[in-house]
Amino acid sequence: RKHGVEYYLNDNGKGDFYILTNQDAKNFKVMLSPVENRDPSQWTTWVDHNPQIYIESLRSFKDYVVLHERQDGLQHLR
């Protein structure tokens, strides 16, 4: 844990976590990590940081992932 760094985990049901984090990403980014891997240096970027788009939340389903984003004040799902 680091002061000011937020992490939100979503289990994809296939042995991986999607991790929504603001570490080195003011508007958040999504990382992917196997469940057994607790070392952040080994996480892979799944959705990179975009200074134009704020990722508000992430929801994983059996075969899909939905991102709730905000761009230019407007909300949308991706």
PDB file of C-alpha atoms in Angstrom, residues 4-55:
ATOM      1  CA  GLY A   4      -2.646   8.305  -2.195  1.00  0.00           C
ATOM      2  CA  VAL A   5      -2.671   5.209  -4.408  1.00  0.00           C
ATOM      3  CA  GLU A   6      -6.029   3.506  -4.927  1.00  0.00           C
ATOM      4  CA  TYR A   7      -6.627  -0.076  -6.077  1.00  0.00           C
ATOM      5  CA  TYR A   8      -9.926  -1.748  -6.919  1.00  0.00           C
ATOM      6  CA  LEU A   9      -9.932  -5.466  -7.755  1.00  0.00           C
ATOM      7  CA  ASN A  10     -12.313  -7.468  -9.928  1.00  0.00           C
ATOM      8  CA  ASP A  11     -11.987 -11.233 -10.268  1.00  0.00           C
ATOM      9  CA  ASN A  12     -12.608 -12.329 -13.865  1.00  0.00           C
ATOM     10  CA  GLY A  13     -13.464 -15.883 -12.788  1.00  0.00           C
ATOM     11  CA  LYS A  14     -10.623 -17.284 -14.880  1.00  0.00           C
ATOM     12  CA  GLY A  15      -7.768 -16.964 -12.410  1.00  0.00           C
ATOM     13  CA  ASP A  16      -6.944 -13.281 -13.027  1.00  0.00           C
ATOM     14  CA  PHE A  17      -7.689  -9.943 -11.401  1.00  0.00           C
ATOM     15  CA  TYR A  18      -8.500  -6.734 -13.236  1.00  0.00           C
ATOM     16  CA  ILE A  19      -7.018  -3.951 -11.128  1.00  0.00           C
ATOM     17  CA  LEU A  20      -8.292  -0.388 -11.472  1.00  0.00           C
ATOM     18  CA  THR A  21      -5.569   1.885 -10.095  1.00  0.00           C
ATOM     19  CA  ASN A  22      -4.413   5.474 -10.100  1.00  0.00           C
ATOM     20  CA  GLN A  23      -0.755   4.571  -9.576  1.00  0.00           C
ATOM     21  CA  ASP A  24       1.163   6.611 -12.172  1.00  0.00           C
ATOM     22  CA  ALA A  25      -2.234   7.333 -13.778  1.00  0.00           C
ATOM     23  CA  LYS A  26      -4.177  10.382 -12.598  1.00  0.00           C
ATOM     24  CA  ASN A  27      -7.335   9.268 -14.450  1.00  0.00           C
ATOM     25  CA  PHE A  28      -6.816   5.582 -13.617  1.00  0.00           C
ATOM     26  CA  LYS A  29      -5.731   2.635 -15.727  1.00  0.00           C
ATOM     27  CA  VAL A  30      -6.573  -1.074 -15.705  1.00  0.00           C
ATOM     28  CA  MET A  31      -3.932  -3.696 -14.957  1.00  0.00           C
ATOM     29  CA  LEU A  32      -4.192  -7.473 -15.254  1.00  0.00           C
ATOM     30  CA  SER A  33      -2.595  -9.923 -12.849  1.00  0.00           C
ATOM     31  CA  PRO A  34      -2.890 -13.639 -12.085  1.00  0.00           C
ATOM     32  CA  VAL A  35      -4.616 -14.196  -8.730  1.00  0.00           C
ATOM     33  CA  GLU A  36      -1.468 -15.697  -7.188  1.00  0.00           C
ATOM     34  CA  ASN A  37       0.772 -12.769  -8.269  1.00  0.00           C
ATOM     35  CA  ARG A  38       0.937 -10.078  -5.576  1.00  0.00           C
ATOM     36  CA  ASP A  39       3.919  -8.173  -7.007  1.00  0.00           C
ATOM     37  CA  PRO A  40       2.715  -4.964  -8.743  1.00  0.00           C
ATOM     38  CA  SER A  41       5.892  -4.867 -10.858  1.00  0.00           C
ATOM     39  CA  GLN A  42       4.640  -8.034 -12.595  1.00  0.00           C
ATOM     40  CA  TRP A  43       1.188  -6.689 -13.496  1.00  0.00           C
ATOM     41  CA  THR A  44       0.476  -6.083 -17.187  1.00  0.00           C
ATOM     42  CA  THR A  45      -1.352  -3.062 -18.548  1.00  0.00           C
ATOM     43  CA  TRP A  46      -4.774  -3.960 -19.908  1.00  0.00           C
ATOM     44  CA  VAL A  47      -6.152  -0.409 -20.477  1.00  0.00           C
ATOM     45  CA  ASP A  48      -3.495   2.303 -20.413  1.00  0.00           C
ATOM     46  CA  HIS A  49      -3.925   5.703 -18.785  1.00  0.00           C
ATOM     47  CA  ASN A  50      -5.546   8.320 -21.000  1.00  0.00           C
ATOM     48  CA  PRO A  51      -5.413  11.923 -19.761  1.00  0.00           C
ATOM     49  CA  GLN A  52      -8.628  12.671 -21.713  1.00  0.00           C
ATOM     50  CA  ILE A  53     -10.716   9.879 -20.159  1.00  0.00           C
ATOM     51  CA  TYR A  54     -11.404   9.246 -16.473  1.00  0.00           C
ATOM     52  CA  ILE A  55     -12.182   5.606 -15.662  1.00  0.00           C
TER      53      ILE A  55
END
